[in-house]
Coordinates of C-alpha atoms in Angstrom, one line a residue:
Y1 CA 15.8 -99.0 -12.6
R2 CA 13.1 -101.7 -11.8
N3 CA 9.4 -100.7 -12.6
R4 CA 8.1 -104.3 -11.6
A5 CA 9.1 -106.1 -8.0
Q6 CA 8.0 -109.9 -6.9
W7 CA 9.0 -110.2 -3.0
K8 CA 8.3 -113.2 -1.4
V9 CA 6.7 -113.4 2.5
R10 CA 7.3 -116.7 4.6
E11 CA 6.9 -116.1 8.4
Q12 CA 9.2 -117.3 11.3
K13 CA 10.7 -120.8 12.5
Q14 CA 11.7 -119.0 15.8
G15 CA 8.1 -116.9 15.5
G16 CA 7.5 -113.3 15.2
P17 CA 6.0 -111.3 12.4
P18 CA 6.8 -112.6 8.6
Q19 CA 9.3 -111.0 7.1
I20 CA 9.1 -110.3 3.3
G21 CA 12.9 -110.4 0.9
Y22 CA 13.6 -112.5 -2.4
F23 CA 14.6 -116.1 -2.1
H24 CA 18.4 -117.4 -1.7
A25 CA 19.7 -118.0 -5.7
A26 CA 18.4 -122.0 -6.7
S27 CA 16.5 -122.3 -3.2
T28 CA 13.4 -121.5 -1.2
A29 CA 15.0 -120.1 1.6
L30 CA 13.8 -116.7 2.4
V31 CA 16.0 -113.7 2.1
P32 CA 14.4 -110.8 4.4
I33 CA 15.5 -107.6 3.1
E34 CA 14.7 -103.5 4.0
T35 CA 16.3 -102.2 1.2
C36 CA 16.5 -102.3 -2.8
P37 CA 18.5 -100.5 -5.1
I38 CA 17.7 -101.2 -8.3
L39 CA 13.7 -100.4 -7.2
S40 CA 12.4 -97.3 -8.4
P41 CA 11.6 -95.2 -5.8
R42 CA 7.8 -95.9 -5.4
L43 CA 8.3 -99.7 -5.3
E44 CA 10.9 -98.8 -3.0
E45 CA 8.1 -96.8 -1.0
I46 CA 5.9 -100.4 -1.6
L47 CA 8.2 -102.6 -0.2
N48 CA 8.5 -100.3 3.2
S49 CA 4.7 -99.9 3.7
I50 CA 4.4 -104.1 3.2
R51 CA 7.2 -104.4 5.3
A52 CA 5.8 -102.3 8.2
Y53 CA 2.5 -103.8 8.0
L54 CA 3.4 -107.5 8.7
A55 CA 5.5 -106.2 11.8
A56 CA 2.5 -104.9 13.0
G57 CA 0.6 -108.4 12.2
E58 CA -2.1 -106.2 9.8
L59 CA -1.4 -108.5 6.9
A60 CA -2.5 -112.4 7.6
P61 CA 0.6 -114.9 7.8
T62 CA -0.9 -116.8 5.2
L63 CA 0.5 -113.8 2.8
R64 CA 2.8 -115.6 0.3
E65 CA 3.8 -113.1 -2.2
V66 CA 3.8 -109.9 -3.5
E67 CA 4.0 -108.3 -6.1
A68 CA 4.4 -104.7 -7.8
F69 CA 4.1 -102.9 -10.5
V70 CA 4.3 -99.1 -11.4
D71 CA 3.7 -97.0 -14.4
D72 CA 6.2 -94.7 -16.4
R73 CA 6.1 -91.6 -14.3
D74 CA 6.3 -93.2 -11.4
N75 CA 3.0 -92.5 -10.1
S76 CA 0.7 -94.8 -10.1
A77 CA 0.9 -98.9 -9.0
L78 CA -0.6 -102.3 -9.2
L79 CA -0.3 -105.0 -6.9
T80 CA -1.0 -108.2 -6.9
L81 CA -1.5 -110.1 -3.9
T82 CA -1.2 -114.4 -3.4
Y83 CA -2.1 -116.2 0.0
A84 CA -1.8 -119.7 0.9
K85 CA -4.9 -119.5 2.3
F86 CA -7.5 -116.5 0.5
P87 CA -8.7 -113.7 3.3
K88 CA -11.8 -113.2 4.4
S89 CA -12.6 -109.9 3.5
P90 CA -11.3 -108.9 0.4
G91 CA -12.2 -105.5 0.8
E92 CA -10.5 -104.9 4.3
V93 CA -7.3 -105.4 2.3
E94 CA -8.0 -102.8 -0.1
K95 CA -8.8 -100.7 3.1
L96 CA -5.6 -101.2 4.8
L97 CA -3.1 -101.1 1.1
R98 CA -5.0 -97.7 1.2
G99 CA -4.1 -96.3 3.7
K100 CA -0.1 -96.4 3.8
I101 CA -0.2 -96.8 -0.4
P102 CA -2.0 -94.4 -2.0
A103 CA -0.5 -95.0 -5.1
L104 CA -2.2 -97.6 -5.2
A105 CA -4.3 -98.6 -8.5
S106 CA -5.3 -101.2 -8.5
L107 CA -5.5 -104.3 -6.7
L108 CA -5.8 -108.2 -7.1
I109 CA -5.9 -110.7 -4.4
Q110 CA -5.8 -114.8 -5.5
D111 CA -4.6 -117.6 -4.0
V112 CA -1.9 -119.7 -4.7
N113 CA -3.2 -122.0 -7.1
Q114 CA -5.2 -119.0 -9.2
T115 CA -8.2 -120.6 -8.3
K116 CA -9.7 -117.8 -6.4
M117 CA -9.2 -114.4 -7.2
E118 CA -10.9 -110.9 -6.5
L119 CA -10.1 -107.6 -8.3
L120 CA -10.2 -104.2 -6.6
G121 CA -9.9 -101.6 -9.0
P122 CA -10.0 -100.8 -12.7
G123 CA -7.0 -103.9 -13.2
S124 CA -4.2 -102.1 -16.0
L125 CA -2.7 -99.1 -15.5
T126 CA -1.7 -96.9 -18.3
Y127 CA 1.9 -97.2 -19.3
K128 CA 3.7 -94.5 -21.7
V129 CA 6.7 -95.3 -23.8
A130 CA 7.4 -92.4 -26.5
D131 CA 4.1 -90.9 -28.1
F132 CA 2.6 -94.8 -27.4
A133 CA 0.5 -95.2 -24.3
Y134 CA -0.4 -98.5 -23.3
R135 CA -2.6 -100.5 -20.9
V136 CA -0.9 -103.1 -19.0
S137 CA -3.2 -105.5 -16.9
H138 CA -2.2 -107.2 -13.0
L139 CA -0.8 -111.0 -15.2
S140 CA 0.6 -108.9 -18.5
F141 CA 4.2 -109.2 -19.4
F142 CA 5.8 -105.6 -19.8
Q143 CA 9.9 -104.9 -19.6
V144 CA 11.3 -104.1 -16.4
N145 CA 13.6 -101.7 -17.1
R146 CA 11.7 -98.4 -16.9
S147 CA 15.4 -95.8 -18.3
L148 CA 16.0 -98.0 -21.1
I149 CA 12.6 -99.4 -22.1
G150 CA 11.6 -96.5 -25.1
E151 CA 15.9 -96.6 -26.0
M152 CA 14.9 -101.0 -26.8
V153 CA 12.0 -100.1 -29.1
K154 CA 13.8 -97.4 -30.8
A155 CA 16.5 -100.4 -31.7
V156 CA 14.3 -102.6 -32.2
T157 CA 12.3 -100.5 -35.2
E158 CA 15.0 -99.5 -36.7
L159 CA 16.1 -103.1 -37.6
A160 CA 13.1 -104.2 -38.5
G161 CA 12.5 -101.6 -41.3
T162 CA 9.5 -101.1 -43.3
G163 CA 7.4 -102.8 -45.5
A164 CA 4.3 -104.7 -47.1
L165 CA 4.1 -107.0 -43.8
A166 CA 6.0 -108.1 -40.2
F167 CA 5.0 -110.1 -37.5
D168 CA 5.5 -109.6 -34.0
V169 CA 5.6 -112.8 -31.9
F170 CA 5.5 -112.7 -28.1
A171 CA 3.3 -109.7 -28.8
G172 CA 2.4 -109.0 -25.2
V173 CA 0.4 -106.1 -24.8
G174 CA 1.8 -104.8 -28.1
L175 CA 5.6 -102.5 -27.2
F176 CA 6.9 -103.6 -30.5
S177 CA 3.3 -103.9 -32.8
L178 CA 2.2 -100.4 -32.7
P179 CA 5.6 -98.1 -33.6
L180 CA 6.2 -101.4 -35.9
A181 CA 2.4 -100.3 -37.6
R182 CA 3.9 -97.1 -38.1
Q183 CA 6.4 -98.5 -40.7
F184 CA 4.6 -101.6 -41.9
K185 CA 0.8 -101.7 -44.4
Q186 CA 0.1 -105.0 -42.4
V187 CA 1.5 -106.4 -38.3
M188 CA 0.1 -109.8 -38.0
A189 CA 0.9 -110.0 -34.1
A190 CA 0.8 -114.0 -31.8
E191 CA -0.7 -113.9 -27.9
A192 CA -1.1 -116.5 -26.3
N193 CA -1.9 -115.4 -23.2
P194 CA -5.4 -114.1 -23.0
V195 CA -4.6 -111.1 -20.3
A196 CA -2.1 -109.4 -22.3
A197 CA -4.3 -110.0 -25.7
R198 CA -7.1 -108.5 -24.3
D199 CA -4.7 -105.6 -22.7
F200 CA -2.9 -105.1 -26.9
R201 CA -7.0 -104.8 -28.3
S202 CA -7.2 -102.2 -26.2
N203 CA -4.2 -100.6 -26.5
V204 CA -4.7 -100.6 -30.9
S205 CA -7.9 -99.0 -30.0
L206 CA -6.8 -95.9 -28.2
P207 CA -6.5 -92.5 -29.9
E208 CA -3.0 -91.7 -29.0
N209 CA -1.6 -95.3 -31.0
A210 CA -2.9 -94.4 -34.4
V211 CA -1.0 -96.3 -36.7
S212 CA -1.1 -96.1 -40.5
G213 CA -0.3 -99.9 -40.8
T214 CA -3.4 -102.6 -39.7
L215 CA -2.9 -104.2 -36.9
E216 CA -3.5 -107.7 -36.1
I217 CA -4.2 -110.0 -33.2
R218 CA -4.0 -114.1 -33.1
E219 CA -4.3 -116.1 -29.3
L220 CA -2.1 -118.5 -30.4
D221 CA 1.6 -119.7 -29.5
A222 CA 4.4 -118.9 -31.2
T223 CA 4.4 -122.4 -32.5
H224 CA 1.3 -122.6 -34.2
F225 CA 1.6 -119.4 -35.0
L226 CA 4.0 -119.4 -37.1
R227 CA 2.8 -122.6 -38.5
R228 CA -0.3 -121.7 -40.0
A229 CA 1.0 -118.8 -41.4
K230 CA 0.0 -118.0 -45.3
Q231 CA 1.8 -115.4 -46.3
I232 CA 6.1 -114.5 -46.3
P233 CA 6.3 -111.6 -44.4
D234 CA 9.0 -108.8 -45.2
C235 CA 9.9 -109.3 -41.0
V236 CA 9.3 -111.5 -38.1
V237 CA 11.0 -109.2 -34.4
L238 CA 10.3 -111.8 -31.6
D239 CA 10.8 -111.5 -28.1
P240 CA 10.5 -114.5 -26.1
P241 CA 10.5 -116.0 -22.3
R242 CA 14.2 -117.1 -20.9
A243 CA 13.3 -120.4 -22.1
G244 CA 13.4 -119.5 -26.8
L245 CA 11.8 -121.1 -29.3
D246 CA 11.4 -124.5 -29.0
A247 CA 12.7 -126.5 -32.0
D248 CA 9.4 -126.5 -33.7
G249 CA 8.7 -123.2 -33.0
A250 CA 12.7 -122.1 -34.2
A251 CA 12.1 -124.5 -37.8
A252 CA 8.7 -123.0 -38.3
L253 CA 10.2 -119.7 -38.1
G254 CA 13.4 -120.2 -40.8
K255 CA 10.7 -122.6 -43.2
L256 CA 8.8 -119.3 -43.0
G257 CA 11.3 -117.3 -45.4
A258 CA 10.7 -113.8 -43.8
K259 CA 13.5 -111.7 -45.4
R260 CA 14.7 -110.5 -42.0
I261 CA 14.4 -111.9 -38.5
V262 CA 14.7 -109.3 -35.1
Y263 CA 15.2 -111.4 -32.0
I264 CA 15.1 -110.7 -28.6
S265 CA 16.5 -112.4 -26.4
C266 CA 17.3 -112.5 -22.3
D267 CA 19.2 -115.7 -21.9
P268 CA 22.6 -116.7 -24.5
A269 CA 22.0 -120.0 -24.6
T270 CA 18.1 -120.8 -25.6
L271 CA 19.5 -117.9 -27.9
A272 CA 22.5 -119.9 -29.2
R273 CA 20.6 -122.8 -29.6
D274 CA 18.6 -120.8 -31.4
L275 CA 20.5 -119.1 -33.9
A276 CA 22.2 -122.4 -35.3
I277 CA 18.3 -124.1 -35.9
L278 CA 18.1 -120.6 -38.2
I279 CA 21.5 -120.7 -39.7
A280 CA 21.1 -123.7 -41.0
H281 CA 17.7 -122.4 -42.7
N282 CA 19.9 -119.9 -45.1
Y283 CA 19.8 -117.4 -42.2
E284 CA 22.9 -115.7 -41.5
I285 CA 23.4 -112.8 -38.5
S286 CA 23.8 -109.3 -39.5
V287 CA 24.1 -106.6 -36.3
V288 CA 24.3 -108.0 -33.0
S289 CA 23.4 -105.2 -30.3
L290 CA 23.5 -105.9 -26.7
F291 CA 21.0 -103.8 -23.8
D292 CA 22.5 -104.1 -20.0
L293 CA 18.6 -104.2 -19.0
F294 CA 19.1 -105.8 -15.5
P295 CA 22.6 -104.1 -13.9
Q296 CA 23.7 -105.3 -11.0
T297 CA 23.9 -108.8 -12.1
F298 CA 25.0 -111.1 -15.2
H299 CA 21.8 -111.2 -17.5
I300 CA 22.1 -109.3 -20.9
E301 CA 19.1 -108.4 -23.4
T302 CA 20.9 -109.2 -26.8
L303 CA 18.8 -107.7 -29.9
V304 CA 20.4 -110.4 -33.1
Q305 CA 18.7 -109.5 -36.5
L306 CA 19.2 -111.7 -39.3
V307 CA 18.7 -111.7 -43.0
I308 CA 18.0 -114.2 -45.3
R309 CA 21.2 -116.0 -48.0

């Protein structure tokens, strides 16, 4: 089900070619893998190709991490290679990879500190959800369950309702903002990642993403955006990372006084913490939905609608 994977690469203490796999839970000990059933077929192919390159000694032993992301059709891929020591010839690395990975659309090579990078290719791919098209770049976040993204977007927008103004906080590339702009006269979005914000602006301009409302993005973190808000929205949609909102951000959201809040969370503990603050600001929980975005794991995506009393 996954459209994205991040694999670690480490040399073997007893010698031999570097191995690729995942870190053991709560450690940096590598667990080498030969197959991963939760990956899309294309990601599985890429994993096999990288492992073959490593076994043949064709990739530098300073390679530390490979991240791959594929489009909705499982045809095109973005690859990000992270090295402890930046390779002397990134062009040769690209030529090598294209020999066994025909799906490679774009390659980003970087060092572990992200102080040196080289992009080989357009830097992004197009991911379609329902009748929207999203440009997603190497360093942008996008939901990983390729089977349930559309269902989750539909559920979020239904709970958001309609009105004059909606806020989309942690907006990313505009996954929720674009459909919201067909239901609200105005959507104001906040995204602190400059790469994702650039993708967002590109997605707003795509002809297939025509909307009836106006869309505006601010490159601000959630707390600053909520504190600076001058208008009271009909709805706030937020999809924070695992850490959730901080206490100041949750308090600012509670004081804002939006009619509805739609909170998407991948961590029940931080969700409970933030909901307690919102309930103390005169909100009540009206809907709770669960999405099993991460089958075969204990992780669950929770969708909560709150309404002001």
